[in-house]
PDB file of C-alpha atoms and ligand atoms in Angstrom:
ATOM      1  CA  UNK H   1      81.126  78.858 -13.899  1.00 94.00           C
ATOM      2  CA  UNK H   2      79.795  81.206 -11.524  1.00 97.00           C
ATOM      3  CA  UNK H   3      75.602  82.560 -11.539  1.00 98.00           C
ATOM      4  CA  UNK H   4      74.318  83.324  -9.193  1.00 98.00           C
ATOM      5  CA  UNK H   5      75.086  85.732  -6.024  1.00 98.00           C
ATOM      6  CA  UNK H   6      73.920  85.172  -2.129  1.00 98.00           C
ATOM      7  CA  UNK H   7      74.095  87.767   0.038  1.00 99.00           C
ATOM      8  CA  UNK H   8      73.496  88.246   4.026  1.00 98.00           C
ATOM      9  CA  UNK H   9      71.811  91.508   5.122  1.00 98.00           C
ATOM     10  CA  UNK H  10      72.481  91.983   8.350  1.00 98.00           C
ATOM     11  CA  UNK H  11      75.677  93.672   8.432  1.00 98.00           C
ATOM     12  CA  UNK H  12      77.003  92.708   4.911  1.00 98.00           C
ATOM     13  CA  UNK H  13      73.879  94.893   3.130  1.00 98.00           C
ATOM     14  CA  UNK H  14      73.494  97.531   5.722  1.00 98.00           C
ATOM     15  CA  UNK H  15      74.559  98.317   9.427  1.00 98.00           C
ATOM     16  CA  UNK H  16      71.261  96.989  10.697  1.00 98.00           C
ATOM     17  CA  UNK H  17      72.560  95.838  13.626  1.00 98.00           C
ATOM     18  CA  UNK H  18      73.600  99.315  15.891  1.00 98.00           C
ATOM     19  CA  UNK H  19      71.310 101.787  14.759  1.00 98.00           C
ATOM     20  CA  UNK H  20      68.509  98.829  13.141  1.00 98.00           C
ATOM     21  CA  UNK H  21      67.461  96.068  15.497  1.00 98.00           C
ATOM     22  CA  UNK H  22      69.356  96.833  19.220  1.00 98.00           C
ATOM     23  CA  UNK H  23      67.512 100.287  18.862  1.00 98.00           C
ATOM     24  CA  UNK H  24      63.999  98.136  18.519  1.00 98.00           C
ATOM     25  CA  UNK H  25      65.392  95.179  21.662  1.00 98.00           C
ATOM     26  CA  UNK H  26      65.395  98.473  23.357  1.00 98.00           C
ATOM     27  CA  UNK H  27      62.121  99.724  22.061  1.00 98.00           C
ATOM     28  CA  UNK H  28      59.674  96.376  22.860  1.00 98.00           C
ATOM     29  CA  UNK H  29      61.675  95.613  26.288  1.00 98.00           C
ATOM     30  CA  UNK H  30      60.678  99.326  27.576  1.00 98.00           C
ATOM     31  CA  UNK H  31      56.750  98.565  26.572  1.00 98.00           C
ATOM     32  CA  UNK H  32      57.079  95.699  28.402  1.00 96.00           C
ATOM     33  CA  UNK H  33      58.582  97.781  31.692  1.00 97.00           C
ATOM     34  CA  UNK H  34      61.646  95.074  31.273  1.00 97.00           C
ATOM     35  CA  UNK H  35      64.071  98.100  32.102  1.00 97.00           C
ATOM     36  CA  UNK H  36      66.685  96.246  30.084  1.00 98.00           C
ATOM     37  CA  UNK H  37      68.267  98.874  28.146  1.00 98.00           C
ATOM     38  CA  UNK H  38      71.628  96.617  25.402  1.00 98.00           C
ATOM     39  CA  UNK H  39      73.526  99.391  24.673  1.00 98.00           C
ATOM     40  CA  UNK H  40      76.109  99.715  21.921  1.00 98.00           C
ATOM     41  CA  UNK H  41      78.989  97.352  22.725  1.00 98.00           C
ATOM     42  CA  UNK H  42      76.804  95.543  25.274  1.00 98.00           C
ATOM     43  CA  UNK H  43      75.235  94.158  21.880  1.00 98.00           C
ATOM     44  CA  UNK H  44      78.436  93.509  20.272  1.00 98.00           C
ATOM     45  CA  UNK H  45      78.783  90.462  23.102  1.00 97.00           C
ATOM     46  CA  UNK H  46      74.375  89.711  22.338  1.00 98.00           C
ATOM     47  CA  UNK H  47      75.524  90.065  18.520  1.00 97.00           C
ATOM     48  CA  UNK H  48      77.475  86.315  19.044  1.00 93.00           C
ATOM     49  CA  UNK H  49      74.198  84.230  19.090  1.00 96.00           C
ATOM     50  CA  UNK H  50      72.335  84.288  15.655  1.00 94.00           C
ATOM     51  CA  UNK H  51      68.599  84.827  15.781  1.00 97.00           C
ATOM     52  CA  UNK H  52      66.690  87.664  17.943  1.00 98.00           C
ATOM     53  CA  UNK H  53      64.708  84.850  19.283  1.00 98.00           C
ATOM     54  CA  UNK H  54      67.779  83.280  20.042  1.00 97.00           C
ATOM     55  CA  UNK H  55      69.753  86.261  21.577  1.00 98.00           C
ATOM     56  CA  UNK H  56      67.341  87.152  24.033  1.00 98.00           C
ATOM     57  CA  UNK H  57      66.796  83.687  25.058  1.00 98.00           C
ATOM     58  CA  UNK H  58      70.322  83.557  25.803  1.00 98.00           C
ATOM     59  CA  UNK H  59      70.488  86.996  27.385  1.00 98.00           C
ATOM     60  CA  UNK H  60      67.553  86.191  30.295  1.00 98.00           C
ATOM     61  CA  UNK H  61      69.610  82.383  31.055  1.00 96.00           C
ATOM     62  CA  UNK H  62      72.813  84.126  31.460  1.00 97.00           C
ATOM     63  CA  UNK H  63      72.358  87.094  32.546  1.00 97.00           C
ATOM     64  CA  UNK H  64      68.737  87.215  33.988  1.00 97.00           C
ATOM     65  CA  UNK H  65      68.985  84.172  36.246  1.00 94.00           C
ATOM     66  CA  UNK H  66      66.550  85.534  38.635  1.00 94.00           C
ATOM     67  CA  UNK H  67      63.809  87.440  35.786  1.00 96.00           C
ATOM     68  CA  UNK H  68      60.610  86.264  35.955  1.00 96.00           C
ATOM     69  CA  UNK H  69      57.809  86.676  33.308  1.00 96.00           C
ATOM     70  CA  UNK H  70      55.078  88.893  34.772  1.00 91.00           C
ATOM     71  CA  UNK H  71      52.349  86.920  36.407  1.00 91.00           C
ATOM     72  CA  UNK H  72      54.740  83.791  37.615  1.00 92.00           C
ATOM     73  CA  UNK H  73      56.975  83.198  39.910  1.00 91.00           C
ATOM     74  CA  UNK H  74      59.805  81.383  39.400  1.00 92.00           C
ATOM     75  CA  UNK H  75      62.732  81.841  36.950  1.00 94.00           C
ATOM     76  CA  UNK H  76      61.694  83.012  33.363  1.00 94.00           C
ATOM     77  CA  UNK H  77      64.652  79.895  32.118  1.00 91.00           C
ATOM     78  CA  UNK H  78      62.859  77.432  33.501  1.00 92.00           C
ATOM     79  CA  UNK H  79      59.175  78.832  32.458  1.00 94.00           C
ATOM     80  CA  UNK H  80      56.910  76.306  30.062  1.00 93.00           C
ATOM     81  CA  UNK H  81      55.931  80.121  29.218  1.00 95.00           C
ATOM     82  CA  UNK H  82      59.386  81.399  28.094  1.00 97.00           C
ATOM     83  CA  UNK H  83      58.592  80.282  24.375  1.00 97.00           C
ATOM     84  CA  UNK H  84      55.423  82.423  24.363  1.00 97.00           C
ATOM     85  CA  UNK H  85      57.179  85.409  26.050  1.00 98.00           C
ATOM     86  CA  UNK H  86      60.022  85.973  23.655  1.00 98.00           C
ATOM     87  CA  UNK H  87      58.087  85.365  20.770  1.00 98.00           C
ATOM     88  CA  UNK H  88      55.430  88.557  21.879  1.00 98.00           C
ATOM     89  CA  UNK H  89      58.699  90.424  22.611  1.00 98.00           C
ATOM     90  CA  UNK H  90      60.334  90.148  19.207  1.00 98.00           C
ATOM     91  CA  UNK H  91      57.036  90.640  17.515  1.00 98.00           C
ATOM     92  CA  UNK H  92      56.887  94.227  18.989  1.00 98.00           C
ATOM     93  CA  UNK H  93      60.344  94.162  18.168  1.00 98.00           C
ATOM     94  CA  UNK H  94      59.913  93.621  14.446  1.00 98.00           C
ATOM     95  CA  UNK H  95      57.300  96.035  14.041  1.00 98.00           C
ATOM     96  CA  UNK H  96      59.508  99.057  15.503  1.00 98.00           C
ATOM     97  CA  UNK H  97      62.661  97.765  14.047  1.00 98.00           C
ATOM     98  CA  UNK H  98      60.277  97.680  10.183  1.00 98.00           C
ATOM     99  CA  UNK H  99      59.419 101.174  11.030  1.00 98.00           C
ATOM    100  CA  UNK H 100      62.775 102.038  11.660  1.00 98.00           C
ATOM    101  CA  UNK H 101      64.074 100.664   8.465  1.00 98.00           C
ATOM    102  CA  UNK H 102      60.931 101.783   6.690  1.00 98.00           C
ATOM    103  CA  UNK H 103      62.083 105.799   7.748  1.00 98.00           C
ATOM    104  CA  UNK H 104      64.405 105.284   5.502  1.00 97.00           C
ATOM    105  CA  UNK H 105      67.138 106.468   8.954  1.00 97.00           C
ATOM    106  CA  UNK H 106      69.735 103.264   7.637  1.00 98.00           C
ATOM    107  CA  UNK H 107      71.712 103.523   3.698  1.00 98.00           C
ATOM    108  CA  UNK H 108      72.771 100.309   2.184  1.00 98.00           C
ATOM    109  CA  UNK H 109      76.769 100.226   3.144  1.00 98.00           C
ATOM    110  CA  UNK H 110      79.334 101.288  -0.116  1.00 98.00           C
ATOM    111  CA  UNK H 111      79.479  99.275  -2.606  1.00 98.00           C
ATOM    112  CA  UNK H 112      75.946  96.824  -1.807  1.00 98.00           C
ATOM    113  CA  UNK H 113      73.566  98.638  -4.742  1.00 98.00           C
ATOM    114  CA  UNK H 114      76.638  99.158  -7.482  1.00 98.00           C
ATOM    115  CA  UNK H 115      77.829  96.157  -7.877  1.00 98.00           C
ATOM    116  CA  UNK H 116      74.766  94.333  -7.417  1.00 98.00           C
ATOM    117  CA  UNK H 117      72.568  96.040 -10.693  1.00 98.00           C
ATOM    118  CA  UNK H 118      76.722  94.971 -12.603  1.00 98.00           C
ATOM    119  CA  UNK H 119      75.679  91.535 -11.508  1.00 98.00           C
ATOM    120  CA  UNK H 120      72.255  91.827 -12.707  1.00 98.00           C
ATOM    121  CA  UNK H 121      73.868  93.514 -16.178  1.00 98.00           C
ATOM    122  CA  UNK H 122      76.195  90.673 -17.221  1.00 98.00           C
ATOM    123  CA  UNK H 123      73.522  87.718 -15.827  1.00 98.00           C
ATOM    124  CA  UNK H 124      73.682  87.040 -12.711  1.00 98.00           C
ATOM    125  CA  UNK H 125      71.239  86.021 -10.469  1.00 98.00           C
ATOM    126  CA  UNK H 126      70.728  87.657  -6.547  1.00 99.00           C
ATOM    127  CA  UNK H 127      68.868  85.905  -4.108  1.00 99.00           C
ATOM    128  CA  UNK H 128      68.855  86.605  -0.289  1.00 99.00           C
ATOM    129  CA  UNK H 129      70.279  84.140   2.831  1.00 99.00           C
ATOM    130  CA  UNK H 130      69.247  85.950   6.154  1.00 98.00           C
ATOM    131  CA  UNK H 131      68.609  85.005   9.524  1.00 97.00           C
ATOM    132  CA  UNK H 132      66.709  88.013  10.028  1.00 98.00           C
ATOM    133  CA  UNK H 133      62.396  87.698   9.282  1.00 97.00           C
ATOM    134  CA  UNK H 134      61.855  87.105   5.596  1.00 98.00           C
ATOM    135  CA  UNK H 135      59.083  91.420   6.721  1.00 98.00           C
ATOM    136  CA  UNK H 136      62.979  92.814   7.562  1.00 98.00           C
ATOM    137  CA  UNK H 137      64.941  91.851   5.285  1.00 98.00           C
ATOM    138  CA  UNK H 138      62.258  92.355   2.632  1.00 98.00           C
ATOM    139  CA  UNK H 139      61.824  95.656   3.650  1.00 98.00           C
ATOM    140  CA  UNK H 140      64.872  97.215   3.849  1.00 98.00           C
ATOM    141  CA  UNK H 141      65.092  95.598   0.111  1.00 98.00           C
ATOM    142  CA  UNK H 142      61.854  97.299  -0.955  1.00 98.00           C
ATOM    143  CA  UNK H 143      63.388 100.719   0.447  1.00 98.00           C
ATOM    144  CA  UNK H 144      67.043 100.556  -1.113  1.00 98.00           C
ATOM    145  CA  UNK H 145      67.279  98.110  -3.608  1.00 98.00           C
ATOM    146  CA  UNK H 146      63.977  96.370  -6.185  1.00 98.00           C
ATOM    147  CA  UNK H 147      62.807  93.430  -4.745  1.00 97.00           C
ATOM    148  CA  UNK H 148      62.504  92.662  -8.274  1.00 98.00           C
ATOM    149  CA  UNK H 149      66.013  92.158  -7.769  1.00 98.00           C
ATOM    150  CA  UNK H 150      66.317  88.672  -5.818  1.00 98.00           C
ATOM    151  CA  UNK H 151      65.171  85.660  -7.054  1.00 98.00           C
ATOM    152  CA  UNK H 152      65.173  83.756  -3.306  1.00 98.00           C
ATOM    153  CA  UNK H 153      64.637  85.528   0.043  1.00 98.00           C
ATOM    154  CA  UNK H 154      65.881  82.838   2.485  1.00 98.00           C
ATOM    155  CA  UNK H 155      64.886  84.345   5.241  1.00 98.00           C
ATOM    156  CA  UNK H 156      64.472  83.668   9.146  1.00 96.00           C
ATOM    157  CA  UNK H 157      62.901  79.966  10.456  1.00 96.00           C
ATOM    158  CA  UNK H 158      62.217  79.172   7.246  1.00 98.00           C
ATOM    159  CA  UNK H 159      65.545  76.345   8.348  1.00 98.00           C
ATOM    160  CA  UNK H 160      64.510  74.580  11.621  1.00 97.00           C
ATOM    161  CA  UNK H 161      68.368  75.885  12.296  1.00 97.00           C
ATOM    162  CA  UNK H 162      70.360  79.059  11.583  1.00 97.00           C
ATOM    163  CA  UNK H 163      73.595  80.389  11.026  1.00 98.00           C
ATOM    164  CA  UNK H 164      76.082  78.513  11.548  1.00 98.00           C
ATOM    165  CA  UNK H 165      74.702  76.329  10.445  1.00 98.00           C
ATOM    166  CA  UNK H 166      74.132  76.427   6.528  1.00 98.00           C
ATOM    167  CA  UNK H 167      70.836  75.548   6.252  1.00 98.00           C
ATOM    168  CA  UNK H 168      69.839  79.131   4.779  1.00 98.00           C
ATOM    169  CA  UNK H 169      72.611  79.094   2.261  1.00 99.00           C
ATOM    170  CA  UNK H 170      71.807  74.438   1.332  1.00 98.00           C
ATOM    171  CA  UNK H 171      68.112  75.276   1.441  1.00 98.00           C
ATOM    172  CA  UNK H 172      68.547  79.465  -1.079  1.00 98.00           C
ATOM    173  CA  UNK H 173      70.647  76.849  -3.329  1.00 98.00           C
ATOM    174  CA  UNK H 174      68.160  74.061  -3.746  1.00 98.00           C
ATOM    175  CA  UNK H 175      65.032  76.975  -4.624  1.00 98.00           C
ATOM    176  CA  UNK H 176      67.231  78.167  -7.281  1.00 98.00           C
ATOM    177  CA  UNK H 177      68.313  74.886  -8.100  1.00 98.00           C
ATOM    178  CA  UNK H 178      72.079  75.534  -7.904  1.00 98.00           C
ATOM    179  CA  UNK H 179      75.315  73.612  -7.360  1.00 98.00           C
ATOM    180  CA  UNK H 180      76.904  75.812  -4.410  1.00 98.00           C
ATOM    181  CA  UNK H 181      80.791  76.243  -7.046  1.00 97.00           C
ATOM    182  CA  UNK H 182      78.069  78.135  -9.314  1.00 97.00           C
ATOM    183  CA  UNK H 183      77.517  80.637  -6.799  1.00 98.00           C
ATOM    184  CA  UNK H 184      79.324  83.477  -4.029  1.00 98.00           C
ATOM    185  CA  UNK H 185      78.217  84.164  -1.233  1.00 98.00           C
ATOM    186  CA  UNK H 186      78.240  87.581   0.961  1.00 98.00           C
ATOM    187  CA  UNK H 187      79.116  87.823   4.547  1.00 98.00           C
ATOM    188  CA  UNK H 188      79.889  90.295   7.327  1.00 98.00           C
ATOM    189  CA  UNK H 189      80.487  88.142  10.185  1.00 98.00           C
ATOM    190  CA  UNK H 190      81.642  84.439  12.077  1.00 98.00           C
ATOM    191  CA  UNK H 191      78.870  82.739  11.833  1.00 97.00           C
ATOM    192  CA  UNK H 192      77.789  83.660   7.991  1.00 98.00           C
ATOM    193  CA  UNK H 193      81.225  83.283   7.502  1.00 98.00           C
ATOM    194  CA  UNK H 194      81.052  79.570   8.941  1.00 98.00           C
ATOM    195  CA  UNK H 195      76.930  79.078   7.456  1.00 98.00           C
ATOM    196  CA  UNK H 196      78.428  79.659   3.761  1.00 98.00           C
ATOM    197  CA  UNK H 197      81.310  77.731   4.066  1.00 98.00           C
ATOM    198  CA  UNK H 198      79.996  74.604   5.486  1.00 98.00           C
ATOM    199  CA  UNK H 199      77.511  75.601   1.674  1.00 98.00           C
ATOM    200  CA  UNK H 200      80.721  74.844   0.340  1.00 98.00           C
ATOM    201  CA  UNK H 201      80.275  78.483  -0.716  1.00 98.00           C
ATOM    202  CA  UNK H 202      83.214  80.650  -1.765  1.00 97.00           C
ATOM    203  CA  UNK H 203      83.005  83.576  -0.644  1.00 98.00           C
ATOM    204  CA  UNK H 204      83.512  87.046   0.209  1.00 98.00           C
ATOM    205  CA  UNK H 205      83.704  89.090   3.338  1.00 98.00           C
ATOM    206  CA  UNK H 206      82.522  92.612   4.327  1.00 98.00           C
ATOM    207  CA  UNK H 207      82.927  93.193   7.218  1.00 98.00           C
ATOM    208  CA  UNK H 208      81.795  96.433  10.629  1.00 97.00           C
ATOM    209  CA  UNK H 209      82.328  97.938  13.534  1.00 97.00           C
ATOM    210  CA  UNK H 210      81.084  95.019  15.321  1.00 98.00           C
ATOM    211  CA  UNK H 211      82.411  92.390  13.088  1.00 98.00           C
ATOM    212  CA  UNK H 212      86.303  92.588  12.595  1.00 97.00           C
ATOM    213  CA  UNK H 213      88.024  91.151  14.879  1.00 97.00           C
ATOM    214  CA  UNK H 214      86.181  87.862  14.319  1.00 97.00           C
ATOM    215  CA  UNK H 215      88.130  85.039  12.570  1.00 98.00           C
ATOM    216  CA  UNK H 216      87.409  85.064   8.923  1.00 98.00           C
ATOM    217  CA  UNK H 217      89.356  82.463   7.761  1.00 98.00           C
ATOM    218  CA  UNK H 218      88.416  80.411   4.258  1.00 98.00           C
ATOM    219  CA  UNK H 219      87.108  83.846   3.337  1.00 98.00           C
ATOM    220  CA  UNK H 220      88.346  84.246  -0.364  1.00 96.00           C
ATOM    221  CA  UNK H 221      88.148  88.364   0.165  1.00 96.00           C
ATOM    222  CA  UNK H 222      88.643  90.519   3.075  1.00 97.00           C
ATOM    223  CA  UNK H 223      87.265  94.299   2.917  1.00 97.00           C
ATOM    224  CA  UNK H 224      86.369  96.831   4.942  1.00 97.00           C
ATOM    225  CA  UNK H 225      84.023  97.104   2.128  1.00 97.00           C
ATOM    226  CA  UNK H 226      82.585  96.535  -0.873  1.00 97.00           C
ATOM    227  CA  UNK H 227      83.935 100.029  -2.459  1.00 96.00           C
ATOM    228  CA  UNK H 228      82.621 102.766  -5.124  1.00 95.00           C
ATOM    229  CA  UNK H 229      85.024 104.803  -7.193  1.00 92.00           C
ATOM    230  CA  UNK H 230      85.430 107.380  -5.109  1.00 91.00           C
ATOM    231  CA  UNK H 231      85.442 106.130  -1.980  1.00 93.00           C
ATOM    232  CA  UNK H 232      87.861 103.113  -2.004  1.00 92.00           C
ATOM    233  CA  UNK H 233      88.066 100.188   0.003  1.00 95.00           C
ATOM    234  CA  UNK H 234      90.287  98.151   1.838  1.00 93.00           C
ATOM    235  CA  UNK H 235      91.687  94.741   1.693  1.00 93.00           C
ATOM    236  CA  UNK H 236      92.441  93.303   5.183  1.00 96.00           C
ATOM    237  CA  UNK H 237      92.681  89.430   3.893  1.00 95.00           C
ATOM    238  CA  UNK H 238      91.378  86.985   1.945  1.00 95.00           C
ATOM    239  CA  UNK H 239      92.788  83.426   0.059  1.00 90.00           C
ATOM    240  CA  UNK H 240      92.608  85.229  -3.038  1.00 88.00           C
ATOM    241  CA  UNK H 241      93.568  88.524  -1.891  1.00 87.00           C
ATOM    242  CA  UNK H 242      96.857  88.937  -4.969  1.00 85.00           C
ATOM    243  CA  UNK H 243      93.826  88.053  -7.472  1.00 83.00           C
ATOM    244  CA  UNK H 244      92.537  91.828  -6.162  1.00 84.00           C
ATOM    245  CA  UNK H 245      94.707  93.915  -5.331  1.00 77.00           C
ATOM    246  CA  UNK H 246      97.419  92.552  -9.051  1.00 69.00           C
ATOM    247  CA  UNK H 247      94.435  93.836 -11.053  1.00 65.00           C
ATOM    248  CA  UNK H 248      94.759  96.896 -13.090  1.00 68.00           C
ATOM    249  CA  UNK H 249      94.255  99.882 -11.665  1.00 65.00           C
ATOM    250  CA  UNK H 250      93.653  99.320  -8.533  1.00 64.00           C
ATOM    251  CA  UNK H 251      91.440  97.432  -5.671  1.00 63.00           C
ATOM    252  CA  UNK H 252      90.038 100.811  -5.040  1.00 88.00           C
ATOM    253  CA  UNK H 253      86.310  98.929  -5.274  1.00 94.00           C
ATOM    254  CA  UNK H 254      84.864  95.335  -6.586  1.00 96.00           C
ATOM    255  CA  UNK H 255      83.546  95.558  -9.828  1.00 95.00           C
ATOM    256  CA  UNK H 256      82.058  92.218 -11.229  1.00 96.00           C
ATOM    257  CA  UNK H 257      84.939  91.488 -13.294  1.00 93.00           C
ATOM    258  CA  UNK H 258      86.662  90.810 -10.076  1.00 92.00           C
ATOM    259  CA  UNK H 259      83.725  88.839  -8.464  1.00 94.00           C
ATOM    260  CA  UNK H 260      84.764  86.878 -11.788  1.00 93.00           C
ATOM    261  CA  UNK H 261      87.875  86.858 -11.304  1.00 88.00           C
ATOM    262  CA  UNK H 262      88.098  85.820  -7.277  1.00 85.00           C
ATOM    263  CA  UNK H 263      85.651  83.010  -8.279  1.00 82.00           C
ATOM    264  CA  UNK H 264      87.782  81.384 -11.692  1.00 78.00           C
ATOM    265  CA  UNK H 265      90.700  79.265 -10.773  1.00 60.00           C
TER     266      UNK H 265
HETATM  267  C1  XBP E   1      71.995  88.831  11.733  1.00 50.44           C
HETATM  268  C2  XBP E   1      71.172  88.377  12.884  1.00 50.44           C
HETATM  269  C3  XBP E   1      69.604  88.233  13.000  1.00 50.44           C
HETATM  270  C4  XBP E   1      69.444  90.303  13.022  1.00 50.44           C
HETATM  271  C5  XBP E   1      68.199  90.223  13.830  1.00 50.44           C
HETATM  272  O1  XBP E   1      70.996  88.135  10.635  1.00 50.44           O
HETATM  273  O2  XBP E   1      71.832  87.121  13.474  1.00 50.44           O
HETATM  274  O3  XBP E   1      69.010  87.292  13.607  1.00 50.44           O
HETATM  275  O4  XBP E   1      70.404  90.166  14.432  1.00 50.44           O
HETATM  276  O5  XBP E   1      67.420  90.208  13.509  1.00 50.44           O
HETATM  277  P1  XBP E   1      71.954  87.669   8.721  1.00 50.44           P
HETATM  278  P2  XBP E   1      66.083  88.799  14.079  1.00 50.44           P
HETATM  279  O6  XBP E   1      72.173  86.768   8.399  1.00 50.44           O
HETATM  280  O7  XBP E   1      70.804  88.514   8.275  1.00 50.44           O
HETATM  281  O8  XBP E   1      73.334  88.473   9.706  1.00 50.44           O
HETATM  282  O9  XBP E   1      65.578  89.073  15.864  1.00 50.44           O
HETATM  283  O10 XBP E   1      64.723  89.618  13.134  1.00 50.44           O
HETATM  284  O11 XBP E   1      66.832  87.719  13.961  1.00 50.44           O
HETATM  285 MG1   MG E   2      76.016  89.861   8.915  1.00 50.44          MG
END
């Protein structure tokens, strides 16, 4: 029986990547005078690496092999100081990201608040399972939702391995003392879907401009967003598509009744 909904954050609750994380990374790079500026398109490539610290390491090793950490000689990729350097940069980036979220500039995606509110009214429990930092996740939930709605906020380095590893989802299930069969996950990306599926979670995907062409095999439903009564969504695929498209009154937005329906075998 369905007991809880578990939401990814970046790309699922809000389109935080292009105008949030990407801008924050670039501001941190500018502070350090690195001359790095991740374009919208290039960032889409880098997003294939979950985790901001991991993404910066990937960027340096793959795209900046001659980069030397200021004050050091020799390639940064071989430097014992690379972890420290990345950690410092990531802290600066997170501060900029928190400023952007605090400004309210990044809105929730369609249907997120509506579905969460309806799920709570129906007695479902809510949780977060995200790769970003807890501070980042919490800031968005505080700004645009209600932090008290979420029983667990599982984020970032709380687990040893990031998505597509299932660790963040299994951690969330453990904290909630729930079985995967009692929960439904919401994701936006291929790595996120892989993580949820590896944790045996039924998963609904809402794509975004960065993830729309990724592989979502195994998702129960693939939508362009969750929809609102005055802003219909499109069904893009998923094993349970017919359950949603067949519902009386059309499939213009995902309701908590749809969620129960999708969940029922
Ligand atoms: C998406 C991520 C995160 C963000 C950047 O997380 O991969 O790394 O891109 O945030 P989600 P950090 O699981 O919510 O989709 O720099 O804090 O990692
Ligand atoms: Mg995501």
